[in-house]
Each structure stands twice: as C-alpha cells, then as structure tokens.
Amino acid sequence: MVIHVCDEAKDLKKDFFCPRDLLVKEMKYFAEYLSSDAQRWEEVDISVHCDVQIFDWLMKYAKRHLSQSDIERPKLEPGNVVSILISSDFLKMDSLVQECIEFCYKNISAIVSTNCNMNCINDTLLSRIADLFSHTEGDEILDRKDKFKSKLFSKKLEKLFDRNYNSPDSLGSASSLHRCSVCKRLLTDTMKKRVKCMPSRMTIDKHGNLTYSHLRDTSFDVNEYLIDLKSQLKTWKDVYWRVWGTINTLPCSRCSEIFPLVEFGHCKYHPEAPRYDNSILEGGSCIGNYPCCHQNTLRFDPTQQNKGCRVKDHIVYINENTSSSSPDVTLQQHQKVYDDLLAHREIICVPYQRPTE
Ligand SMILES: [Zn+2]
Ligand SMILES: [Zn+2]
Ligand SMILES: [Zn+2]
C-alpha cells in the first residue's frame, strides 16, 4: 500500500510503499483504520503528517526482517532518538518505543547536547524513562540547558507522592506527608511512630514504654509546601532531594533516636560531662549540672530527654536491628540511604533551630 507522508515543517511530500500485513503488524496504529476486508483497504488512502526522514527511518525499521530486501536495520542516534520515540509511540510500534526508552537512558547526556526538543515527550513516556534512572544516575546527567534533568526530577518527585509506587530509591513514601503542629516536623505515617515529638506529647504505653504522639496540623497543605520549597530551592532536583530527606530516616547510636535525614546535623549533646555534687555527708546528689550550659540533670532521668546544648552529626549505626524494625528493608538498602545522604547533604539537610515550646 501507499502511504503519503506530508512533512509540513520542510514543505515536502513523499510516498512510501509497504505491504499491508507488515504495516499493520509493525505500526499497530494503522490496524485500527485498516479493516481486514481486502476489498475495502484497496481504496484506502493513508496520509501521515511526519518528518520525511523520520518516517523513512521508521519504514526501514518496519522492513528490517524482510529477507529479500537489502535494507539494513537503521540505527538510533542521540540526534534522532527523541523524534523516533515520539513517532513510534504515536504509531504504536511497541518494541521500538522500548528500544528508544532504553537508548535514552543509556545516552541521555549525549542526547541533551543535540538540538532535540524534549518538550514533546508525553507524560507516559517520561514516566517510563524516569523509572530506569536511579536518583543518583539522574543527578549525574550533564544537562547544561536543562532539557531533561528538571523533568526527570519532577517526575521522580511525583512518584514519591504516589501511594501505589514503590520507589527503589526511597524506603519512605510521601503519600502520607503531614505536619505535626507541636514539633513542626514533617512526617509520614511510618515515621510518626518512630520519630520523637516534644516532651509535652510524651505518654507511657500499656507496656510501660515511652511513646510520643504527634498532633496532625490540619492546616498543612502539601501543595503549598511544595510551591514554597520550589521557590526557595529553585530546581526540582533540589526539591526532590529535600523531600526525599524528609521522608527517609536512619538511626543514631549516640542519641538512640530515629532521625529524619533532613536533621542529620541535629544530634544534641553536651560538650562537657555533668557534675554531681558528691558530698559524702549527703550520700551523693542525684541532681547534676552541665558546666557547658548550666542545665540541671538527673542521674537517672526516667523521661530520657536529650537536652544537649550543642548539635553535631548523628552517628549512623546500621545493623541487623535496624532492619528488624522493618523486615522488608535490607542492610544494603539502609547503607544506600546513608550513602545518598552523605553525597547530597548540602541540599538535603536543614539548619538546626532550637525548638520553642
Ligand atoms: Zn510532633
Ligand atoms: Zn550543655
Ligand atoms: Zn544522634
């Protein structure tokens, strides 16, 4: 059959020939329009609006298995892959679409340095490309004109908020993100059971353990939060890392707390040990005093409050017990979270502010 290709951009017209069966098999888009009734499709006239060169490429690809033809299988290149991806998606050439997506993943830095236009890649395709990139790989893309990197990270950010999506890069999901009106922390449903609140929210459970119950701030609007973050951090990449650091946690061996990654530098401590008045006559005092900040302290404090007057980095301690609190998570996954935190801490971490209550 004849396919009339009309290239408006270059003001060109060209006819291509292809057996009907092959056309329908390779470009499923046409299957919907070409009925199996042979008499009817004889009369059908196909016109396609497409770049002539790209359609020529696609035709060669469609004919790649024809043994009698001397047509070589055409090659994907950084300069043509985006156009071929978009056209092959439109024409429903599924295996070629998959090839283009994988090519994009492997050659993205070369692709963005060509004069291709990545704005025409639709959301579904972008989502499939984004799935191939780990966030570290995404971060390493060289993209001077930002043709792709911001798109990638805004897609990755969107996926953090999708409750049905399991990100291989993030143990936490932002789908339940909310704020506590007492400690002002941003929390997820998983985190709210592990991260401490302020002393006023401390209770003792029926097993005699200290627990904290955060108080959900009903005025918190997650969209407003993201808009604020975007205007503050400027790029979607940085917004992504900040949110990622907000919804993921690690344990600290010094303060024994589970901390959100954004608070990596907030491990409270006293630079000097407390002094107890050990007068023998009084049998030793239970109340001590920190010389560094003159705070009083109890020798045996049942509330286990950490009132350290200085802050430094938490000491991340990952062992089998870390994983046992969430059995699906392996040691390696925790280690990966820690590595990612260290590599991006400049963007992830927020400065410490002494809480006011
Ligand atoms: Zn709280
Ligand atoms: Zn102190
Ligand atoms: Zn700590």
GROMACS .gro file of C-alpha atoms and ligand atoms in nm:
model
  360
    1MET     CA    1   0.000   0.000   0.000
    2VAL     CA    2   0.096   0.359  -0.040
    3ILE     CA    3   0.149   0.595   0.250
    4HIS     CA    4   0.160   0.962   0.165
    5VAL     CA    5   0.383   1.145   0.405
    6CYS     CA    6   0.336   1.513   0.439
    7ASP     CA    7   0.623   1.699   0.604
    8GLU     CA    8   0.486   2.042   0.681
    9ALA     CA    9   0.796   2.172   0.853
   10LYS     CA   10   1.011   2.110   0.546
   11ASP     CA   11   0.726   2.156   0.298
   12LEU     CA   12   0.790   1.812   0.148
   13LYS     CA   13   0.572   1.525   0.032
   14LYS     CA   14   0.687   1.170  -0.023
   15ASP     CA   15   0.515   0.837  -0.090
   16PHE     CA   16   0.623   0.518   0.082
   17PHE     CA   17   0.528   0.163  -0.009
   18CYS     CA   18   0.473  -0.115   0.236
   19PRO     CA   19   0.282  -0.445   0.226
   20ARG     CA   20  -0.040  -0.410   0.422
   21ASP     CA   21   0.022  -0.706   0.653
   22LEU     CA   22   0.361  -0.576   0.751
   23LEU     CA   23   0.229  -0.226   0.803
   24VAL     CA   24  -0.048  -0.346   1.033
   25LYS     CA   25   0.189  -0.574   1.223
   26GLU     CA   26   0.466  -0.319   1.276
   27MET     CA   27   0.263   0.001   1.311
   28LYS     CA   28  -0.036  -0.103   1.517
   29TYR     CA   29  -0.181   0.242   1.484
   30PHE     CA   30  -0.292   0.152   1.131
   31ALA     CA   31  -0.458  -0.171   1.239
   32GLU     CA   32  -0.745   0.031   1.378
   33TYR     CA   33  -0.804   0.200   1.045
   34LEU     CA   34  -0.740  -0.085   0.804
   35SER     CA   35  -1.014  -0.342   0.826
   36SER     CA   36  -0.929  -0.699   0.731
   37ASP     CA   37  -1.170  -0.671   0.441
   38ALA     CA   38  -0.928  -0.675   0.146
   39GLN     CA   39  -1.162  -0.501  -0.092
   40ARG     CA   40  -1.203  -0.207   0.135
   41TRP     CA   41  -0.841  -0.135   0.208
   42GLU     CA   42  -0.757  -0.126  -0.162
   43GLU     CA   43  -0.939   0.203  -0.167
   44VAL     CA   44  -0.790   0.338   0.150
   45ASP     CA   45  -0.554   0.626   0.112
   46ILE     CA   46  -0.317   0.678   0.404
   47SER     CA   47  -0.167   1.016   0.474
   48VAL     CA   48   0.063   1.080   0.763
   49HIS     CA   49   0.195   1.410   0.888
   50CYS     CA   50   0.551   1.341   0.985
   51ASP     CA   51   0.910   1.437   0.920
   52VAL     CA   52   1.002   1.259   0.593
   53GLN     CA   53   1.341   1.150   0.721
   54ILE     CA   54   1.194   1.009   1.039
   55PHE     CA   55   0.923   0.823   0.851
   56ASP     CA   56   1.184   0.683   0.618
   57TRP     CA   57   1.373   0.559   0.923
   58LEU     CA   58   1.056   0.401   1.064
   59MET     CA   59   0.979   0.230   0.733
   60LYS     CA   60   1.329   0.080   0.721
   61TYR     CA   61   1.280  -0.038   1.076
   62ALA     CA   62   0.943  -0.195   0.986
   63LYS     CA   63   1.105  -0.379   0.697
   64ARG     CA   64   1.411  -0.494   0.895
   65HIS     CA   65   1.304  -0.861   0.888
   66LEU     CA   66   1.224  -0.879   0.515
   67SER     CA   67   1.478  -1.125   0.380
   68GLN     CA   68   1.466  -1.022   0.015
   69SER     CA   69   1.532  -0.658   0.090
   70ASP     CA   70   1.882  -0.525   0.125
   71ILE     CA   71   1.762  -0.273   0.379
   72GLU     CA   72   1.983  -0.252   0.680
   73ARG     CA   73   1.831  -0.211   1.018
   74PRO     CA   74   1.855   0.165   1.085
   75LYS     CA   75   2.042   0.289   1.392
   76LEU     CA   76   1.923   0.500   1.680
   77GLU     CA   77   2.140   0.803   1.741
   78PRO     CA   78   2.143   1.079   2.001
   79GLY     CA   79   2.022   1.319   1.734
   80ASN     CA   80   1.721   1.120   1.615
   81VAL     CA   81   1.604   0.913   1.910
   82VAL     CA   82   1.362   1.169   2.053
   83SER     CA   83   1.177   1.215   1.722
   84ILE     CA   84   1.170   0.841   1.666
   85LEU     CA   85   1.046   0.782   2.018
   86ILE     CA   86   0.757   1.024   1.974
   87SER     CA   87   0.660   0.898   1.627
   88SER     CA   88   0.694   0.530   1.715
   89ASP     CA   89   0.479   0.586   2.023
   90PHE     CA   90   0.213   0.753   1.810
   91LEU     CA   91   0.223   0.472   1.554
   92LYS     CA   92   0.216   0.213   1.834
   93MET     CA   93   0.545   0.043   1.748
   94ASP     CA   94   0.582  -0.104   2.095
   95SER     CA   95   0.917  -0.278   2.074
   96LEU     CA   96   1.077   0.024   1.909
   97VAL     CA   97   0.937   0.251   2.179
   98GLN     CA   98   1.101   0.028   2.439
   99GLU     CA   99   1.430   0.039   2.247
  100CYS     CA  100   1.418   0.419   2.231
  101ILE     CA  101   1.346   0.444   2.603
  102GLU     CA  102   1.646   0.226   2.685
  103PHE     CA  103   1.861   0.422   2.440
  104CYS     CA  104   1.757   0.746   2.611
  105TYR     CA  105   1.855   0.602   2.947
  106LYS     CA  106   2.199   0.492   2.828
  107ASN     CA  107   2.282   0.803   2.623
  108ILE     CA  108   2.097   1.086   2.789
  109SER     CA  109   2.392   1.323   2.829
  110ALA     CA  110   2.471   1.292   2.455
  111ILE     CA  111   2.102   1.334   2.362
  112VAL     CA  112   2.051   1.657   2.557
  113SER     CA  113   2.358   1.807   2.393
  114THR     CA  114   2.197   1.772   2.046
  115ASN     CA  115   1.937   2.023   1.931
  116CYS     CA  116   1.649   1.786   2.004
  117ASN     CA  117   1.333   1.909   2.168
  118MET     CA  118   1.237   1.707   2.471
  119ASN     CA  119   0.923   1.905   2.547
  120CYS     CA  120   0.719   1.683   2.316
  121ILE     CA  121   0.780   1.369   2.520
  122ASN     CA  122   0.447   1.291   2.679
  123ASP     CA  123   0.394   1.209   3.043
  124THR     CA  124   0.365   0.832   2.999
  125LEU     CA  125   0.691   0.811   2.806
  126LEU     CA  126   0.866   1.041   3.051
  127SER     CA  127   0.747   0.822   3.334
  128ARG     CA  128   0.888   0.511   3.166
  129ILE     CA  129   1.224   0.679   3.106
  130ALA     CA  130   1.232   0.812   3.461
  131ASP     CA  131   1.179   0.463   3.601
  132LEU     CA  132   1.510   0.349   3.455
  133PHE     CA  133   1.713   0.619   3.627
  134SER     CA  134   1.808   0.585   3.991
  135HIS     CA  135   1.814   0.926   4.156
  136THR     CA  136   2.194   0.913   4.170
  137GLU     CA  137   2.216   0.844   3.797
  138GLY     CA  138   1.970   1.127   3.735
  139ASP     CA  139   2.187   1.358   3.936
  140GLU     CA  140   2.492   1.274   3.729
  141ILE     CA  141   2.333   1.371   3.394
  142LEU     CA  142   2.522   1.653   3.224
  143ASP     CA  143   2.247   1.881   3.100
  144ARG     CA  144   2.370   2.238   3.064
  145LYS     CA  145   2.048   2.373   2.915
  146ASP     CA  146   1.831   2.165   3.147
  147LYS     CA  147   1.636   1.995   2.873
  148PHE     CA  148   1.572   1.684   3.075
  149LYS     CA  149   1.704   1.690   3.432
  150SER     CA  150   1.426   1.903   3.581
  151LYS     CA  151   1.164   1.696   3.400
  152LEU     CA  152   1.320   1.379   3.536
  153PHE     CA  153   1.329   1.501   3.894
  154SER     CA  154   0.982   1.649   3.888
  155LYS     CA  155   0.861   1.307   3.767
  156LYS     CA  156   1.060   1.134   4.038
  157LEU     CA  157   0.914   1.373   4.294
  158GLU     CA  158   0.563   1.299   4.172
  159LYS     CA  159   0.634   0.929   4.218
  160LEU     CA  160   0.742   0.982   4.579
  161PHE     CA  161   0.387   1.104   4.643
  162ASP     CA  162   0.224   0.813   4.462
  163ARG     CA  163   0.100   0.563   4.719
  164ASN     CA  164   0.094   0.283   4.462
  165TYR     CA  165   0.453   0.334   4.355
  166ASN     CA  166   0.742   0.164   4.529
  167SER     CA  167   1.047   0.371   4.458
  168PRO     CA  168   1.368   0.166   4.459
  169ASP     CA  169   1.544   0.484   4.576
  170SER     CA  170   1.323   0.569   4.870
  171LEU     CA  171   1.221   0.348   5.160
  172GLY     CA  172   0.968   0.611   5.266
  173SER     CA  173   0.668   0.730   5.067
  174ALA     CA  174   0.549   1.090   5.074
  175SER     CA  175   0.187   0.992   5.011
  176SER     CA  176   0.100   1.037   5.380
  177LEU     CA  177   0.310   1.350   5.432
  178HIS     CA  178   0.173   1.578   5.703
  179ARG     CA  179   0.297   1.820   5.967
  180CYS     CA  180   0.290   1.792   6.343
  181SER     CA  181   0.163   2.114   6.495
  182VAL     CA  182   0.365   2.060   6.814
  183CYS     CA  183   0.717   1.970   6.694
  184LYS     CA  184   0.653   2.123   6.345
  185ARG     CA  185   0.814   1.820   6.185
  186LEU     CA  186   0.701   1.685   5.852
  187LEU     CA  187   0.612   1.321   5.897
  188THR     CA  188   0.479   1.022   5.712
  189ASP     CA  189   0.257   0.757   5.867
  190THR     CA  190   0.558   0.526   5.902
  191MET     CA  191   0.775   0.797   6.061
  192LYS     CA  192   0.522   0.926   6.311
  193LYS     CA  193   0.558   0.609   6.515
  194ARG     CA  194   0.937   0.624   6.523
  195VAL     CA  195   1.036   0.988   6.537
  196LYS     CA  196   1.004   1.165   6.872
  197CYS     CA  197   0.782   1.465   6.936
  198MET     CA  198   0.815   1.729   7.211
  199PRO     CA  199   0.811   1.629   7.583
  200SER     CA  200   0.451   1.751   7.618
  201ARG     CA  201   0.341   1.480   7.375
  202MET     CA  202   0.511   1.201   7.568
  203THR     CA  203   0.299   0.921   7.710
  204ILE     CA  204   0.364   0.581   7.857
  205ASP     CA  205   0.201   0.291   7.677
  206LYS     CA  206   0.047  -0.014   7.840
  207HIS     CA  207   0.380  -0.195   7.829
  208GLY     CA  208   0.543   0.085   8.023
  209ASN     CA  209   0.737   0.221   7.725
  210LEU     CA  210   0.774   0.589   7.650
  211THR     CA  211   0.593   0.682   7.332
  212TYR     CA  212   0.518   1.002   7.151
  213SER     CA  213   0.202   1.101   6.973
  214HIS     CA  214   0.238   1.380   6.723
  215LEU     CA  215  -0.053   1.612   6.662
  216ARG     CA  216  -0.155   1.644   6.299
  217ASP     CA  217  -0.170   2.004   6.177
  218THR     CA  218  -0.491   2.018   5.975
  219SER     CA  219  -0.394   2.345   5.809
  220PHE     CA  220  -0.094   2.188   5.637
  221ASP     CA  221  -0.131   2.193   5.259
  222VAL     CA  222   0.116   1.972   5.077
  223ASN     CA  223   0.086   2.168   4.750
  224GLU     CA  224   0.165   2.494   4.923
  225TYR     CA  225   0.459   2.325   5.089
  226LEU     CA  226   0.597   2.211   4.753
  227ILE     CA  227   0.546   2.553   4.593
  228ASP     CA  228   0.732   2.715   4.885
  229LEU     CA  229   1.010   2.463   4.856
  230LYS     CA  230   1.040   2.524   4.481
  231SER     CA  231   1.070   2.899   4.523
  232GLN     CA  232   1.325   2.851   4.798
  233LEU     CA  233   1.542   2.582   4.633
  234LYS     CA  234   1.484   2.684   4.268
  235THR     CA  235   1.520   2.346   4.094
  236TRP     CA  236   1.300   2.033   4.100
  237LYS     CA  237   1.614   1.832   4.155
  238ASP     CA  238   1.680   2.005   4.485
  239VAL     CA  239   1.313   1.988   4.583
  240TYR     CA  240   1.327   1.616   4.516
  241TRP     CA  241   1.631   1.566   4.741
  242ARG     CA  242   1.481   1.773   5.021
  243VAL     CA  243   1.155   1.577   5.014
  244TRP     CA  244   1.349   1.251   4.991
  245GLY     CA  245   1.546   1.353   5.300
  246THR     CA  246   1.223   1.446   5.477
  247ILE     CA  247   1.053   1.109   5.433
  248ASN     CA  248   1.351   0.882   5.499
  249THR     CA  249   1.505   0.811   5.838
  250LEU     CA  250   1.812   0.649   5.991
  251PRO     CA  251   1.903   0.551   6.348
  252CYS     CA  252   2.172   0.723   6.556
  253SER     CA  253   2.385   0.532   6.805
  254ARG     CA  254   2.476   0.839   7.014
  255CYS     CA  255   2.130   0.977   7.093
  256SER     CA  256   1.949   0.648   7.015
  257GLU     CA  257   1.689   0.835   6.814
  258ILE     CA  258   1.550   0.769   6.469
  259PHE     CA  259   1.606   1.092   6.282
  260PRO     CA  260   1.465   1.225   5.952
  261LEU     CA  261   1.760   1.269   5.713
  262VAL     CA  262   1.700   1.644   5.689
  263GLU     CA  263   1.802   1.653   6.059
  264PHE     CA  264   2.132   1.474   6.008
  265GLY     CA  265   2.326   1.756   6.175
  266HIS     CA  266   2.089   1.784   6.473
  267CYS     CA  267   2.232   1.528   6.718
  268LYS     CA  268   2.213   1.708   7.051
  269TYR     CA  269   2.493   1.669   7.303
  270HIS     CA  270   2.676   1.845   7.584
  271PRO     CA  271   3.044   1.906   7.521
  272GLU     CA  272   3.114   1.854   7.891
  273ALA     CA  273   3.002   1.580   8.129
  274PRO     CA  274   2.758   1.672   8.409
  275ARG     CA  275   2.897   1.735   8.756
  276TYR     CA  276   2.724   1.582   9.054
  277ASP     CA  277   2.773   1.714   9.400
  278ASN     CA  278   2.913   1.402   9.558
  279SER     CA  279   2.931   1.520   9.913
  280ILE     CA  280   2.972   1.211  10.129
  281LEU     CA  281   2.765   1.355  10.409
  282GLU     CA  282   2.462   1.390  10.184
  283GLY     CA  283   2.508   1.044  10.028
  284GLY     CA  284   2.572   1.181   9.679
  285SER     CA  285   2.340   1.404   9.484
  286CYS     CA  286   2.102   1.283   9.219
  287ILE     CA  287   2.094   1.624   9.060
  288GLY     CA  288   2.387   1.724   8.846
  289ASN     CA  289   2.478   2.025   8.641
  290TYR     CA  290   2.632   2.062   8.296
  291PRO     CA  291   2.921   2.310   8.312
  292CYS     CA  292   2.876   2.385   7.940
  293CYS     CA  293   2.527   2.530   7.967
  294HIS     CA  294   2.442   2.518   8.342
  295GLN     CA  295   2.143   2.295   8.282
  296ASN     CA  296   2.046   2.069   8.564
  297THR     CA  297   2.022   1.699   8.503
  298LEU     CA  298   1.904   1.393   8.692
  299ARG     CA  299   2.134   1.099   8.742
  300PHE     CA  300   1.853   0.865   8.648
  301ASP     CA  301   1.618   1.053   8.423
  302PRO     CA  302   1.305   0.848   8.351
  303THR     CA  303   1.198   1.075   8.067
  304GLN     CA  304   1.523   1.013   7.875
  305GLN     CA  305   1.508   1.363   7.735
  306ASN     CA  306   1.802   1.473   7.529
  307LYS     CA  307   1.856   1.838   7.619
  308GLY     CA  308   2.204   1.870   7.471
  309CYS     CA  309   2.312   2.230   7.425
  310ARG     CA  310   2.511   2.175   7.104
  311VAL     CA  311   2.446   1.983   6.788
  312LYS     CA  312   2.661   1.774   6.556
  313ASP     CA  313   2.609   1.498   6.303
  314HIS     CA  314   2.424   1.189   6.418
  315ILE     CA  315   2.631   0.873   6.423
  316VAL     CA  316   2.450   0.644   6.184
  317TYR     CA  317   2.457   0.291   6.306
  318ILE     CA  318   2.318   0.026   6.077
  319ASN     CA  319   2.299  -0.332   6.195
  320GLU     CA  320   2.055  -0.623   6.188
  321ASN     CA  321   1.837  -0.449   6.446
  322THR     CA  322   1.788  -0.150   6.217
  323SER     CA  323   1.639  -0.383   5.964
  324SER     CA  324   1.439  -0.587   6.209
  325SER     CA  325   1.213  -0.288   6.278
  326SER     CA  326   1.118  -0.300   5.911
  327PRO     CA  327   1.185  -0.654   5.793
  328ASP     CA  328   1.139  -0.581   5.423
  329VAL     CA  329   1.434  -0.348   5.427
  330THR     CA  330   1.778  -0.493   5.394
  331LEU     CA  331   2.101  -0.373   5.544
  332GLN     CA  332   2.222  -0.276   5.198
  333GLN     CA  333   1.918  -0.057   5.144
  334HIS     CA  334   1.989   0.131   5.468
  335GLN     CA  335   2.352   0.164   5.371
  336LYS     CA  336   2.243   0.305   5.033
  337VAL     CA  337   2.022   0.561   5.206
  338TYR     CA  338   2.318   0.668   5.418
  339ASP     CA  339   2.549   0.692   5.113
  340ASP     CA  340   2.291   0.900   4.926
  341LEU     CA  341   2.251   1.126   5.228
  342LEU     CA  342   2.626   1.188   5.252
  343ALA     CA  343   2.651   1.258   4.877
  344HIS     CA  344   2.369   1.515   4.884
  345ARG     CA  345   2.371   1.651   5.237
  346GLU     CA  346   2.422   2.011   5.123
  347ILE     CA  347   2.077   2.007   4.963
  348ILE     CA  348   1.904   1.765   5.197
  349CYS     CA  349   1.990   1.897   5.541
  350VAL     CA  350   1.819   2.190   5.710
  351PRO     CA  351   1.990   2.406   5.975
  352TYR     CA  352   1.916   2.333   6.339
  353GLN     CA  353   1.674   2.559   6.519
  354ARG     CA  354   1.622   2.526   6.891
  355PRO     CA  355   1.260   2.422   6.939
  356THR     CA  356   1.031   2.653   7.130
  357GLU     CA  357   0.755   2.510   7.339
  358ZN      ZN  358   0.536   1.620   6.678
  359ZN      ZN  359   2.539   2.169   7.769
  360ZN      ZN  360   2.205   1.137   6.733
   0.00000   0.00000   0.00000
